CSV table of C-alpha atoms and ligand atoms in Angstrom, one decimal:
chain,number,residue,atom,x,y,z
A,1,MET,CA,2.1,-31.7,6.6
A,2,SER,CA,2.3,-28.1,7.8
A,3,ASN,CA,-0.9,-26.1,7.3
A,4,TYR,CA,0.4,-22.7,6.2
A,5,PRO,CA,-0.3,-21.6,2.6
A,6,LYS,CA,2.4,-22.1,0.1
A,7,PHE,CA,2.9,-20.6,-3.3
A,8,ALA,CA,5.2,-21.3,-6.2
A,9,VAL,CA,6.3,-18.3,-8.1
A,10,VAL,CA,6.8,-19.5,-11.7
A,11,GLY,CA,7.1,-18.2,-15.3
A,12,HIS,CA,9.5,-17.5,-18.1
A,13,PRO,CA,13.1,-16.7,-17.2
A,14,ASN,CA,14.0,-13.1,-16.2
A,15,LYS,CA,10.5,-11.8,-15.6
A,16,GLY,CA,10.9,-10.8,-11.9
A,17,LYS,CA,9.9,-14.1,-10.2
A,18,SER,CA,12.7,-13.8,-7.6
A,19,SER,CA,12.0,-10.1,-7.2
A,20,ILE,CA,8.4,-10.9,-6.3
A,21,VAL,CA,9.4,-13.6,-3.8
A,22,ALA,CA,11.8,-11.1,-2.2
A,23,SER,CA,9.2,-8.5,-1.9
A,24,LEU,CA,6.5,-10.8,-0.5
A,25,SER,CA,8.8,-12.6,1.9
A,26,LEU,CA,10.5,-9.4,3.1
A,27,ASP,CA,13.8,-11.1,2.4
A,28,SER,CA,16.5,-9.2,0.6
A,29,SER,CA,19.0,-12.2,0.6
A,30,ILE,CA,17.3,-13.6,-2.5
A,31,GLN,CA,19.4,-13.7,-5.7
A,32,ILE,CA,18.1,-11.3,-8.3
A,33,GLY,CA,19.9,-10.8,-11.6
A,34,ASN,CA,19.5,-9.1,-15.0
A,35,THR,CA,20.4,-12.2,-17.0
A,36,PRO,CA,18.0,-15.1,-17.5
A,37,GLY,CA,18.8,-18.2,-15.5
A,38,THR,CA,19.7,-16.4,-12.3
A,39,THR,CA,17.6,-18.8,-10.3
A,40,GLN,CA,18.8,-22.4,-10.8
A,41,VAL,CA,17.1,-24.4,-8.1
A,42,LYS,CA,13.8,-24.0,-6.3
A,43,ARG,CA,14.0,-22.6,-2.8
A,44,GLY,CA,11.3,-22.0,-0.2
A,45,PHE,CA,11.2,-18.6,1.6
A,46,PRO,CA,9.0,-18.7,4.6
A,47,LEU,CA,7.7,-15.5,6.0
A,48,LYS,CA,8.2,-15.9,9.8
A,49,VAL,CA,6.7,-13.6,12.4
A,50,ASP,CA,7.6,-14.3,16.0
A,51,GLY,CA,9.0,-17.7,15.0
A,52,GLU,CA,5.8,-18.7,13.3
A,53,ILE,CA,5.6,-19.3,9.5
A,54,ILE,CA,2.6,-17.4,8.1
A,55,TYR,CA,3.2,-18.5,4.5
A,56,GLU,CA,5.9,-19.7,2.3
A,57,LEU,CA,6.9,-18.7,-1.2
A,58,PHE,CA,9.0,-20.9,-3.6
A,59,ASP,CA,11.3,-19.2,-5.9
A,60,THR,CA,11.9,-21.3,-9.0
A,61,PRO,CA,13.9,-21.3,-12.2
A,62,GLY,CA,12.0,-20.2,-15.4
A,63,PHE,CA,10.6,-22.6,-18.0
A,64,GLN,CA,13.2,-23.8,-20.5
A,65,ARG,CA,11.7,-26.6,-22.5
A,66,ALA,CA,8.0,-26.0,-22.1
A,67,ARG,CA,7.2,-27.3,-25.5
A,68,ARG,CA,8.9,-30.6,-25.0
A,69,VAL,CA,7.4,-31.0,-21.6
A,70,PHE,CA,3.9,-30.4,-22.9
A,71,GLY,CA,4.5,-32.8,-25.8
A,72,TRP,CA,5.3,-35.5,-23.3
A,73,LEU,CA,2.2,-34.7,-21.2
A,74,GLN,CA,0.0,-34.9,-24.3
A,75,GLU,CA,1.5,-38.1,-25.3
A,76,HIS,CA,0.8,-39.7,-21.9
A,77,GLY,CA,-2.2,-37.7,-21.0
A,78,ASP,CA,-5.2,-39.2,-22.6
A,79,VAL,CA,-7.0,-39.1,-19.3
A,80,PRO,CA,-10.0,-37.2,-17.8
A,81,ALA,CA,-9.2,-33.7,-16.4
A,82,ASP,CA,-9.2,-34.9,-12.8
A,83,LYS,CA,-6.3,-37.2,-13.6
A,84,ARG,CA,-4.1,-34.7,-15.4
A,85,ALA,CA,-2.1,-33.7,-12.3
A,86,ASP,CA,-1.1,-37.4,-12.0
A,87,VAL,CA,0.4,-37.3,-15.4
A,88,VAL,CA,2.5,-34.2,-14.5
A,89,SER,CA,3.6,-36.0,-11.4
A,90,GLU,CA,4.6,-38.9,-13.5
A,91,PHE,CA,6.6,-36.6,-15.8
A,92,VAL,CA,8.5,-35.2,-12.8
A,93,PHE,CA,9.1,-38.6,-11.3
A,94,LYS,CA,10.5,-40.0,-14.6
A,95,HIS,CA,12.7,-37.0,-15.3
A,96,LYS,CA,14.2,-36.3,-11.9
A,97,GLU,CA,17.6,-37.2,-13.0
A,98,ASN,CA,17.3,-35.8,-16.5
A,99,GLU,CA,19.5,-32.7,-16.9
A,100,GLN,CA,17.4,-31.6,-19.9
A,101,PHE,CA,14.3,-31.0,-17.8
A,102,ARG,CA,16.0,-29.9,-14.7
A,103,ASP,CA,14.3,-26.5,-14.6
A,104,GLU,CA,10.9,-27.8,-15.2
A,105,VAL,CA,11.3,-30.5,-12.6
A,106,GLU,CA,12.4,-27.9,-10.1
A,107,LEU,CA,9.5,-25.6,-10.7
A,108,LEU,CA,6.8,-28.2,-10.9
A,109,GLU,CA,7.8,-30.0,-7.7
A,110,PRO,CA,6.5,-27.5,-5.2
A,111,ILE,CA,3.2,-27.2,-7.1
A,112,LEU,CA,2.7,-30.9,-7.1
A,113,ASN,CA,3.4,-30.8,-3.4
A,114,GLY,CA,0.4,-28.5,-2.9
A,115,ALA,CA,1.7,-25.0,-3.5
A,116,GLY,CA,-0.6,-22.5,-5.3
A,117,ILE,CA,0.6,-21.1,-8.5
A,118,ILE,CA,1.7,-17.5,-9.1
A,119,TYR,CA,2.5,-17.0,-12.7
A,120,VAL,CA,4.6,-14.0,-13.4
A,121,VAL,CA,4.8,-12.2,-16.8
A,122,ASP,CA,6.4,-9.0,-17.9
A,123,ALA,CA,3.5,-7.0,-19.2
A,124,SER,CA,5.7,-4.2,-20.6
A,125,LYS,CA,6.5,-6.7,-23.5
A,126,PRO,CA,3.8,-7.7,-26.0
A,127,TYR,CA,1.9,-10.9,-25.4
A,128,GLY,CA,2.9,-13.9,-27.4
A,129,ALA,CA,1.3,-17.3,-28.0
A,130,GLU,CA,4.5,-19.0,-26.9
A,131,TYR,CA,3.5,-18.4,-23.3
A,132,GLU,CA,0.4,-20.6,-23.8
A,133,ILE,CA,2.4,-23.8,-23.5
A,134,GLU,CA,3.6,-22.8,-20.1
A,135,MET,CA,0.1,-21.9,-19.0
A,136,GLU,CA,-1.2,-25.2,-20.3
A,137,ILE,CA,1.3,-27.1,-18.3
A,138,LEU,CA,0.4,-25.1,-15.2
A,139,ARG,CA,-3.3,-25.7,-15.9
A,140,TRP,CA,-2.6,-29.5,-15.9
A,141,CYS,CA,-1.2,-29.2,-12.4
A,142,GLY,CA,-4.7,-28.4,-11.2
A,143,GLN,CA,-3.7,-26.1,-8.4
A,144,PRO,CA,-5.3,-22.8,-7.5
A,145,SER,CA,-3.5,-20.1,-9.5
A,146,MET,CA,-3.2,-16.4,-10.2
A,147,ALA,CA,-1.2,-14.4,-12.7
A,148,ILE,CA,0.9,-11.3,-11.8
A,149,LEU,CA,1.5,-8.6,-14.4
A,150,ASN,CA,4.9,-7.1,-13.7
A,151,LEU,CA,5.8,-4.0,-15.6
A,152,ILE,CA,9.6,-4.2,-16.0
A,153,GLY,CA,9.9,-1.7,-18.8
A,154,GLU,CA,8.1,1.5,-19.9
A,155,GLU,CA,5.5,0.1,-22.1
A,156,ASP,CA,2.1,-1.3,-21.0
A,157,TYR,CA,0.5,-4.3,-22.7
A,158,ARG,CA,-1.6,-5.3,-19.7
A,159,GLU,CA,-4.8,-5.3,-21.7
A,160,ASP,CA,-3.7,-7.9,-24.1
A,161,TRP,CA,-2.1,-9.9,-21.4
A,162,THR,CA,-5.2,-9.8,-19.2
A,163,ARG,CA,-7.4,-11.1,-22.0
A,164,ALA,CA,-5.0,-14.1,-22.6
A,165,LEU,CA,-4.2,-14.8,-18.9
A,166,GLY,CA,-7.9,-14.7,-18.1
A,167,GLN,CA,-8.3,-17.9,-20.1
A,168,TYR,CA,-6.0,-19.7,-17.8
A,169,PHE,CA,-6.0,-18.0,-14.4
A,170,ARG,CA,-8.8,-17.2,-12.1
A,171,MET,CA,-7.2,-13.9,-11.1
A,172,VAL,CA,-4.9,-11.4,-12.8
A,173,ARG,CA,-3.3,-8.7,-10.7
A,174,THR,CA,-0.7,-6.0,-11.3
A,175,TYR,CA,2.2,-6.0,-8.8
A,176,ASN,CA,5.5,-4.2,-9.0
A,177,PRO,CA,8.0,-5.8,-6.7
A,178,MET,CA,10.4,-2.9,-7.0
A,179,THR,CA,8.1,-0.2,-5.7
A,180,ALA,CA,5.5,-2.2,-3.8
A,181,ARG,CA,4.9,-1.0,-0.3
A,182,HIS,CA,3.1,-2.5,2.7
A,183,ASN,CA,-0.4,-1.6,1.3
A,184,GLU,CA,0.2,-3.2,-2.0
A,185,HIS,CA,1.6,-6.3,-0.3
A,186,ILE,CA,-1.6,-6.5,1.7
A,187,GLU,CA,-3.8,-6.0,-1.3
A,188,LEU,CA,-2.1,-8.8,-3.1
A,189,LEU,CA,-2.5,-11.1,-0.1
A,190,GLU,CA,-6.2,-10.3,-0.1
A,191,SER,CA,-6.4,-11.6,-3.6
A,192,MET,CA,-4.4,-14.7,-2.8
A,193,ALA,CA,-6.7,-15.4,0.1
A,194,GLN,CA,-9.5,-15.9,-2.4
A,195,LEU,CA,-7.7,-18.6,-4.4
A,196,LYS,CA,-8.7,-21.5,-2.2
A,197,GLU,CA,-11.2,-21.8,0.5
A,198,GLU,CA,-8.9,-23.4,3.0
A,199,TRP,CA,-6.3,-20.7,2.5
A,200,THR,CA,-8.7,-17.8,3.2
A,201,LYS,CA,-8.5,-18.0,7.0
A,202,PRO,CA,-4.7,-18.4,7.3
A,203,ILE,CA,-4.0,-15.6,4.8
A,204,LYS,CA,-6.5,-13.3,6.5
A,205,LYS,CA,-4.6,-14.0,9.7
A,206,ALA,CA,-1.4,-13.4,7.9
A,207,ILE,CA,-2.7,-10.0,6.9
A,208,ILE,CA,-3.5,-9.1,10.5
A,209,VAL,CA,-0.1,-10.3,11.6
A,210,LEU,CA,1.6,-8.3,8.9
A,211,ASP,CA,-0.3,-5.2,9.7
A,212,GLU,CA,0.6,-5.4,13.3
A,213,LEU,CA,4.2,-6.1,12.4
A,214,TYR,CA,4.3,-3.0,10.3
A,215,ASP,CA,2.9,-0.8,13.0
A,216,LYS,CA,5.4,-2.3,15.4
A,217,LYS,CA,8.2,-1.5,13.0
A,218,VAL,CA,7.0,2.1,12.8
A,219,ASP,CA,6.9,2.4,16.6
A,220,GLU,CA,10.3,0.8,17.0
A,221,SER,CA,11.7,3.2,14.5
A,222,ILE,CA,10.3,6.2,16.3
A,223,ASP,CA,11.7,4.9,19.7
A,224,THR,CA,15.1,4.3,18.1
A,225,LEU,CA,15.2,7.7,16.5
A,226,VAL,CA,14.1,9.6,19.5
A,227,ASN,CA,16.4,7.7,21.9
A,228,TYR,CA,19.2,8.6,19.6
A,229,MET,CA,18.2,12.3,19.5
A,230,VAL,CA,18.2,12.4,23.3
A,231,GLU,CA,21.5,10.7,23.5
A,232,VAL,CA,23.3,12.9,21.0
A,233,LEU,CA,21.7,16.2,22.1
A,234,SER,CA,22.5,15.6,25.8
A,235,LEU,CA,25.9,14.2,25.0
A,236,VAL,CA,28.7,15.4,27.3
A,237,HIS,CA,32.2,14.3,26.6
A,238,LYS,CA,34.6,14.3,29.6
A,239,GLN,CA,38.3,14.0,29.7
A,240,LYS,CA,41.0,14.2,32.4
A,241,ILE,CA,43.5,17.0,32.0
A,242,LYS,CA,47.1,16.9,33.2
A,243,LYS,CA,47.7,20.5,34.3
A,244,GLU,CA,46.0,23.6,35.7
A,245,GLU,CA,45.0,24.8,32.2
A,246,VAL,CA,43.8,22.8,29.2
A,247,SER,CA,46.6,22.4,26.7
A,248,PRO,CA,45.7,23.1,23.0
A,249,GLU,CA,46.4,19.4,22.3
A,250,GLU,CA,44.0,18.2,25.0
A,251,LYS,CA,41.4,20.5,23.7
A,252,GLU,CA,41.8,19.3,20.1
A,253,GLU,CA,41.7,15.7,21.2
A,254,ALA,CA,38.6,16.2,23.2
A,255,LYS,CA,36.8,17.9,20.3
A,256,LEU,CA,37.7,15.0,18.0
A,257,ASP,CA,36.5,12.5,20.5
A,258,TYR,CA,33.2,14.4,21.0
A,259,ARG,CA,32.6,14.5,17.2
A,260,LYS,CA,33.6,10.8,16.9
A,261,LYS,CA,31.0,9.9,19.6
A,262,ILE,CA,28.3,11.8,17.7
A,263,LEU,CA,29.2,9.9,14.5
A,264,GLN,CA,29.2,6.6,16.3
A,265,LEU,CA,25.8,7.3,17.8
A,266,GLU,CA,24.5,8.1,14.3
A,267,LYS,CA,25.9,5.0,12.9
A,268,LYS,CA,24.4,2.9,15.7
A,269,GLU,CA,21.0,4.5,15.1
A,270,ARG,CA,21.2,3.8,11.3
A,271,GLN,CA,22.0,0.1,12.0
A,272,SER,CA,19.1,-0.3,14.4
A,273,ILE,CA,16.7,1.2,11.9
A,274,GLU,CA,18.0,-1.0,9.1
A,275,LYS,CA,17.6,-4.1,11.3
A,276,ILE,CA,14.0,-3.2,12.2
A,277,TRP,CA,13.1,-3.2,8.5
A,278,ASN,CA,15.1,-6.3,7.5
A,279,HIS,CA,17.6,-4.3,5.6
A,280,SER,CA,20.7,-5.0,7.7
A,281,GLU,CA,22.9,-5.8,4.7
A,282,ILE,CA,22.1,-2.5,3.0
A,283,GLU,CA,25.0,-0.6,1.4
A,284,LYS,CA,24.7,3.1,1.5
A,285,ASN,CA,26.0,5.2,-1.4
A,286,GLU,CA,29.2,7.1,-1.6
A,287,ALA,CA,27.9,10.3,-0.1
A,288,THR,CA,27.0,8.5,3.1
A,289,LEU,CA,30.3,6.8,3.3
A,290,ALA,CA,32.1,10.0,2.6
A,291,LEU,CA,30.2,11.6,5.3
A,292,GLU,CA,31.5,9.1,7.8
A,293,ARG,CA,35.0,9.8,6.6
A,294,VAL,CA,35.0,13.5,6.7
A,295,GLY,CA,32.6,14.0,9.5
A,296,LEU,CA,29.1,15.3,10.1
A,297,PHE,CA,30.0,18.9,9.2
A,298,SER,CA,31.9,18.5,6.0
A,299,LYS,CA,31.0,20.5,2.9
A,300,GLU,CA,30.3,17.3,1.1
A,301,SER,CA,27.5,16.5,3.4
A,302,ALA,CA,25.7,19.8,3.0
A,303,SER,CA,23.2,18.3,0.6
A,304,ILE,CA,22.5,15.4,2.8
A,305,PHE,CA,21.5,17.6,5.6
A,306,GLY,CA,18.3,18.1,3.7
A,307,LEU,CA,18.2,21.7,4.8
A,308,THR,CA,18.3,24.6,2.5
A,309,GLN,CA,20.2,27.6,3.8
A,310,LYS,CA,16.9,29.4,4.5
A,311,GLU,CA,15.6,26.5,6.6
A,312,LEU,CA,18.8,26.5,8.6
A,313,ILE,CA,18.0,29.8,10.1
A,314,VAL,CA,15.9,28.9,13.1
A,315,SER,CA,14.3,31.9,14.6
A,316,SER,CA,15.7,32.0,18.1
A,317,VAL,CA,13.0,34.4,19.1
A,318,ALA,CA,10.2,32.1,18.1
A,319,THR,CA,11.6,29.1,19.9
A,320,GLY,CA,12.4,31.1,23.0
A,321,ALA,CA,15.7,29.5,23.1
A,322,THR,CA,18.0,32.5,22.8
A,323,ALA,CA,19.3,32.1,26.3
A,324,GLY,CA,20.9,28.8,25.7
A,325,ALA,CA,22.6,29.7,22.5
A,326,THR,CA,26.2,30.5,22.4
A,327,ILE,CA,25.9,32.8,19.4
A,328,ASP,CA,22.9,34.7,18.0
A,329,LEU,CA,22.2,32.7,14.9
A,330,LEU,CA,20.0,35.3,13.3
A,331,ALA,CA,22.7,37.9,13.5
A,332,VAL,CA,25.1,35.6,11.7
A,333,GLY,CA,23.2,35.6,8.5
A,334,HIS,CA,22.4,32.6,6.5
A,335,THR,CA,25.6,32.3,4.5
A,336,MET,CA,27.7,32.4,7.6
A,337,LEU,CA,25.3,30.1,9.4
A,338,LEU,CA,25.6,27.4,6.7
A,339,GLY,CA,29.3,27.9,6.9
A,340,ALA,CA,29.2,27.4,10.6
A,341,LEU,CA,27.5,24.1,10.1
A,342,VAL,CA,29.4,22.8,7.3
A,343,GLY,CA,32.7,24.4,7.9
A,344,GLY,CA,33.5,23.1,11.4
A,345,VAL,CA,35.7,20.3,10.4
A,346,VAL,CA,37.2,21.5,7.2
A,347,GLY,CA,37.8,25.0,8.3
A,348,GLY,CA,37.1,27.8,5.9
A,349,VAL,CA,34.1,30.0,6.6
A,350,GLY,CA,33.4,28.1,9.7
A,351,ALA,CA,36.5,29.3,11.4
A,352,MET,CA,34.7,32.1,13.2
A,353,PHE,CA,31.4,30.6,13.9
A,354,GLY,CA,32.4,27.1,13.4
A,355,PHE,CA,31.6,23.9,15.2
A,356,ASP,CA,34.2,24.7,17.8
A,357,ASN,CA,32.2,27.7,19.1
A,358,LEU,CA,28.9,25.9,19.3
A,359,TYR,CA,29.6,24.1,22.5
A,360,GLU,CA,31.4,25.0,25.6
A,361,VAL,CA,34.6,23.6,26.8
A,362,LYS,CA,34.6,23.7,30.5
A,363,VAL,CA,37.2,22.7,33.1
A,364,LEU,CA,35.8,21.3,36.3
A,365,GLY,CA,37.4,20.0,39.4
A,366,LYS,CA,39.5,21.6,42.1
A,367,SER,CA,42.6,19.7,42.6
A,368,LEU,CA,45.3,18.9,40.1
A,369,GLY,CA,45.1,15.4,38.7
A,370,ARG,CA,41.3,15.4,39.1
A,371,ARG,CA,40.6,18.2,36.8
A,372,GLU,CA,38.3,17.4,33.9
A,373,LEU,CA,37.5,19.0,30.6
A,374,THR,CA,33.9,18.6,29.4
A,375,ILE,CA,32.3,19.3,26.1
A,376,GLY,CA,28.6,19.5,25.4
A,377,PRO,CA,25.7,19.5,25.2
A,378,MET,CA,25.8,21.0,21.8
A,379,GLN,CA,24.4,24.6,21.9
A,380,ASN,CA,23.7,25.0,18.2
A,381,LEU,CA,20.0,25.6,17.7
A,382,ASN,CA,19.9,24.0,14.3
A,383,PHE,CA,21.9,20.9,15.2
A,384,PRO,CA,18.8,18.9,16.3
A,385,TYR,CA,17.0,19.7,13.1
A,386,VAL,CA,20.0,18.6,11.1
A,387,LEU,CA,20.2,15.3,13.0
A,388,LEU,CA,16.4,14.8,12.8
A,389,GLY,CA,16.2,15.7,9.1
A,390,ARG,CA,18.9,13.2,8.2
A,391,SER,CA,17.6,10.5,10.5
A,392,LEU,CA,14.0,10.8,9.4
A,393,TYR,CA,15.0,10.8,5.8
A,394,HIS,CA,17.2,7.7,6.2
A,395,ALA,CA,14.5,5.9,8.3
A,396,SER,CA,11.8,6.6,5.7
A,397,MET,CA,13.9,5.5,2.8
A,398,VAL,CA,14.8,2.3,4.6
A,399,ALA,CA,11.1,1.7,5.5
A,400,LYS,CA,10.0,2.3,2.0
A,401,ARG,CA,12.6,0.1,0.3
A,402,SER,CA,11.4,-3.1,-1.3
A,403,HIS,CA,13.3,-6.2,-0.5
A,404,ALA,CA,13.6,-6.8,-4.2
A,405,VAL,CA,15.7,-3.7,-4.7
A,406,ARG,CA,19.5,-4.4,-5.0
A,407,GLY,CA,22.3,-1.8,-5.0
A,408,ASN,CA,23.1,1.0,-2.7
A,409,LEU,CA,20.6,3.1,-0.9
A,410,ASP,CA,20.9,6.5,-2.3
A,411,LEU,CA,20.5,9.2,0.3
A,412,GLU,CA,21.8,12.1,-1.7
A,413,GLU,CA,18.5,13.4,-3.0
A,414,SER,CA,17.3,14.6,0.4
A,415,THR,CA,15.3,17.8,0.3
A,416,PHE,CA,13.3,17.0,3.3
A,417,THR,CA,12.9,19.0,6.5
A,418,GLN,CA,10.2,21.5,5.5
A,419,GLU,CA,8.0,19.6,7.8
A,420,LEU,CA,10.3,20.0,10.8
A,421,MET,CA,10.6,23.7,10.2
A,422,GLU,CA,6.9,24.4,10.1
A,423,GLY,CA,5.7,26.6,12.9
A,424,GLU,CA,3.7,24.1,15.0
A,425,ASN,CA,6.0,21.2,14.5
A,426,ARG,CA,9.0,23.3,15.3
A,427,LYS,CA,7.5,24.6,18.5
A,428,GLY,CA,6.7,21.1,19.6
A,429,LEU,CA,10.2,19.8,18.8
A,430,GLU,CA,12.0,22.7,20.3
A,431,LYS,CA,10.6,22.0,23.7
A,432,LEU,CA,12.6,18.8,24.0
A,433,HIS,CA,15.6,20.3,22.2
A,434,LEU,CA,15.8,23.1,24.6
A,435,LYS,CA,15.8,20.8,27.6
A,436,LEU,CA,18.5,18.7,26.2
A,437,ARG,CA,20.6,21.6,25.3
A,438,LYS,CA,20.4,23.0,28.8
A,439,ALA,CA,20.9,19.5,30.2
A,440,ASP,CA,17.6,19.9,32.1
A,441,GLU,CA,15.7,16.9,33.4
A,442,LEU,CA,13.4,15.3,30.9
A,443,GLU,CA,9.8,14.9,31.7
A,444,GLU,CA,7.9,11.9,30.4
A,445,GLU,CA,5.2,14.1,28.8
A,446,VAL,CA,7.7,16.1,26.9
A,447,LEU,CA,9.3,13.0,25.6
A,448,GLU,CA,6.0,11.4,24.7
A,449,ALA,CA,4.8,14.6,22.9
A,450,TYR,CA,8.0,14.6,21.0
A,451,LYS,CA,7.6,11.0,19.9
A,452,LYS,CA,4.0,11.6,18.9
A,453,LEU,CA,5.1,14.5,16.7
A,454,ILE,CA,8.0,12.6,15.1
A,455,LYS,CA,5.6,9.7,14.4
A,456,LYS,CA,3.2,12.1,12.7
A,457,ILE,CA,6.0,13.4,10.5
A,458,PHE,CA,7.4,10.0,9.8
A,459,LEU,CA,4.1,8.5,8.7
A,460,LYS,CA,3.7,11.4,6.3
A,461,LEU,CA,7.0,10.5,4.7
A,462,LEU,CA,6.1,6.8,4.2
B,501,GTP,N1,12.4,-1.8,-13.3
B,501,GTP,C1,12.0,-3.1,-12.9
B,501,GTP,N2,12.9,-4.1,-12.9
B,501,GTP,C2,12.5,-5.3,-12.5
B,501,GTP,C3,11.1,-5.5,-12.1
B,501,GTP,N3,11.0,-6.8,-11.8
B,501,GTP,C4,12.2,-7.3,-12.0
B,501,GTP,N4,13.1,-6.4,-12.4
B,501,GTP,C5,14.5,-6.7,-12.8
B,501,GTP,O1,14.5,-7.7,-13.8
B,501,GTP,C6,15.6,-8.6,-13.6
B,501,GTP,C7,15.2,-10.0,-13.4
B,501,GTP,O2,14.6,-10.1,-12.1
B,501,GTP,P1,14.5,-11.5,-11.3
B,501,GTP,O3,13.6,-11.3,-10.2
B,501,GTP,O4,15.9,-12.0,-11.1
B,501,GTP,O5,13.8,-12.4,-12.5
B,501,GTP,P2,13.6,-13.9,-12.4
B,501,GTP,O6,12.3,-14.2,-13.1
B,501,GTP,O7,13.7,-14.5,-11.0
B,501,GTP,O8,14.8,-14.4,-13.3
B,501,GTP,P3,15.4,-15.9,-13.4
B,501,GTP,O9,15.7,-16.4,-12.0
B,501,GTP,O10,16.7,-15.7,-14.2
B,501,GTP,O11,14.4,-16.8,-14.1
B,501,GTP,C8,16.4,-8.0,-12.4
B,501,GTP,O12,17.4,-7.2,-12.9
B,501,GTP,C9,15.4,-7.2,-11.7
B,501,GTP,O13,16.0,-6.1,-11.0
B,501,GTP,C10,10.2,-4.4,-12.1
B,501,GTP,O14,9.1,-4.5,-11.7
B,501,GTP,N5,10.7,-3.2,-12.5
B,502,MG,MG1,15.0,-15.8,-10.3
C-alpha cells in the first residue's frame, strides 16, 4: 500500500464536493456542474509534484439513499463500536452489483480502503436533521474525519451547522473552493494534518513542497514575462526588398508582419503563463479573442490596456528617454496619444501619430537584391507599459484562479497599471525599456533589477 494520505470528499449531491477536489488537487479537468448528480463514479485525483504523489483526493457521487443504507446497517449492526466499520464493509460487499446503492457503494469504498473523510455541506442553506443519517453512516466507517462548510449562496448558517457537525466531526472548517488561494489551501492542509497522527508528517511535508512549488511558479512567471518583454521590445523585423526603393506594398506587408510577430509573442507568453499555473485549457473571454482578431491597437482593446488616458502620458523628461522617441508624446496631448495607441490599425485619430510612425522603417544594404527593410525596435515610450500592464494583469488573474472555476477568464475589467506608473517603479522599469528601445546591449544587472521590480509588483497583485 502506498503511504501518502488519502481523503474522500463526500456529502449530499451538489454541495461543491468536486469543486473542493479540483481546488485542492490543482486540477481543472474535474467535472463540476450545477445539477445534482454530476459526479457518478468515484475517482482519485492525486496531487503530484515532480512525479511524486503528495496526497490523493477522491471525488465521489453524493448520498442518494442514506436512510435505506443506515437502516441496513442498524439491522446488521448489533456489534460493539470497534466492529462497526466491518458492517459497513459488509454492506458494500453485498451491494456491489446493486444499482440502487451504486452511489453509496462508490462513495464508501475509498473510505473503507483507508481514506480520511471530508464531509462537505453548503452552509448558506439552513441545517436540517436529514443530514444526520449521512453523518451517522460516515461515523460508522470509523475513519478520521472533518467537515467543510462551503458557502455557495449569500446566506450564512455556519453557526447552526457548526453546532451539529461538531457532534460528528473532530474538525469543522470553512473553505470556499471558488475563491480559495494558496494560503487558504495551506491552512486547510494544516488542519488535515491534525486528523491522524501518521498523516501529520506527510502532510507537513506536502505543505513545504506546495509552498516551494508556489514560489517556483511565481519565479517562472516573472522569467516568462520578462523574457517576453525583452523579446518584443527589441523585436526587429527584416524583409528583403526587390528594388532600390521600398514599394508601398512591401512596406505594408512588413508592417503587418511586424504586428503579427508581436501578437504571436504575446500569445506564446500567455500560453506559457497558463501552463505554469495548470490552467492550459483556459478559455479567455470575447474581448481577448477580439483583441487577437483586430490587433493589439484596436479601439476595442483600449479597456484591456488597463491604462487610463492620463496614465498613458509618460513624461519623457522624467524618464530621460526623449532622445529615443520618434515623437514628443507630451506635445501630442492625451487624447491624441490614446488615439495614437489605439488607432494604429483601424485608422481614425491614429492616422497622424499612429502605430505607423512609432517605429522606423529603414532600408539597409548596398547592392540590389540584397537590400533589406527593417522595422523596430518600437520607439513608443508607452508601448512597454501597455505590454507590461496587460501581461501582469493576465498573469495575476491566472495565478489567482481556483481550479474549481469553470467558464472563461474575464480580462475585461482591468484597471491596473497605477503601480507601473508610480515614480520609483517607472524609473526602474524605464532603464530596461530605454536600452531595448535603442537596441543597446543588455547588462545582467539591469535585467535582474527589472525582474526584481516586476516580482514586487506581481506579488502585490496576488
Ligand atoms: N458560488 C459558489 N458556487 C459554488 C461553490 N461551490 C460549488 N459551487 C457551484 O455549485 C455547483 C455544484 O458544484 P460541484 O462541485 O459540482 O458539486 P458536487 O457536490 O460535486 O455535485 P455532485 O457531483 O452533483 O454531487 C457548481 O455549479 C459549482 O460551480 C462556492 O463555494 N461558491
Ligand atoms: Mg461532483
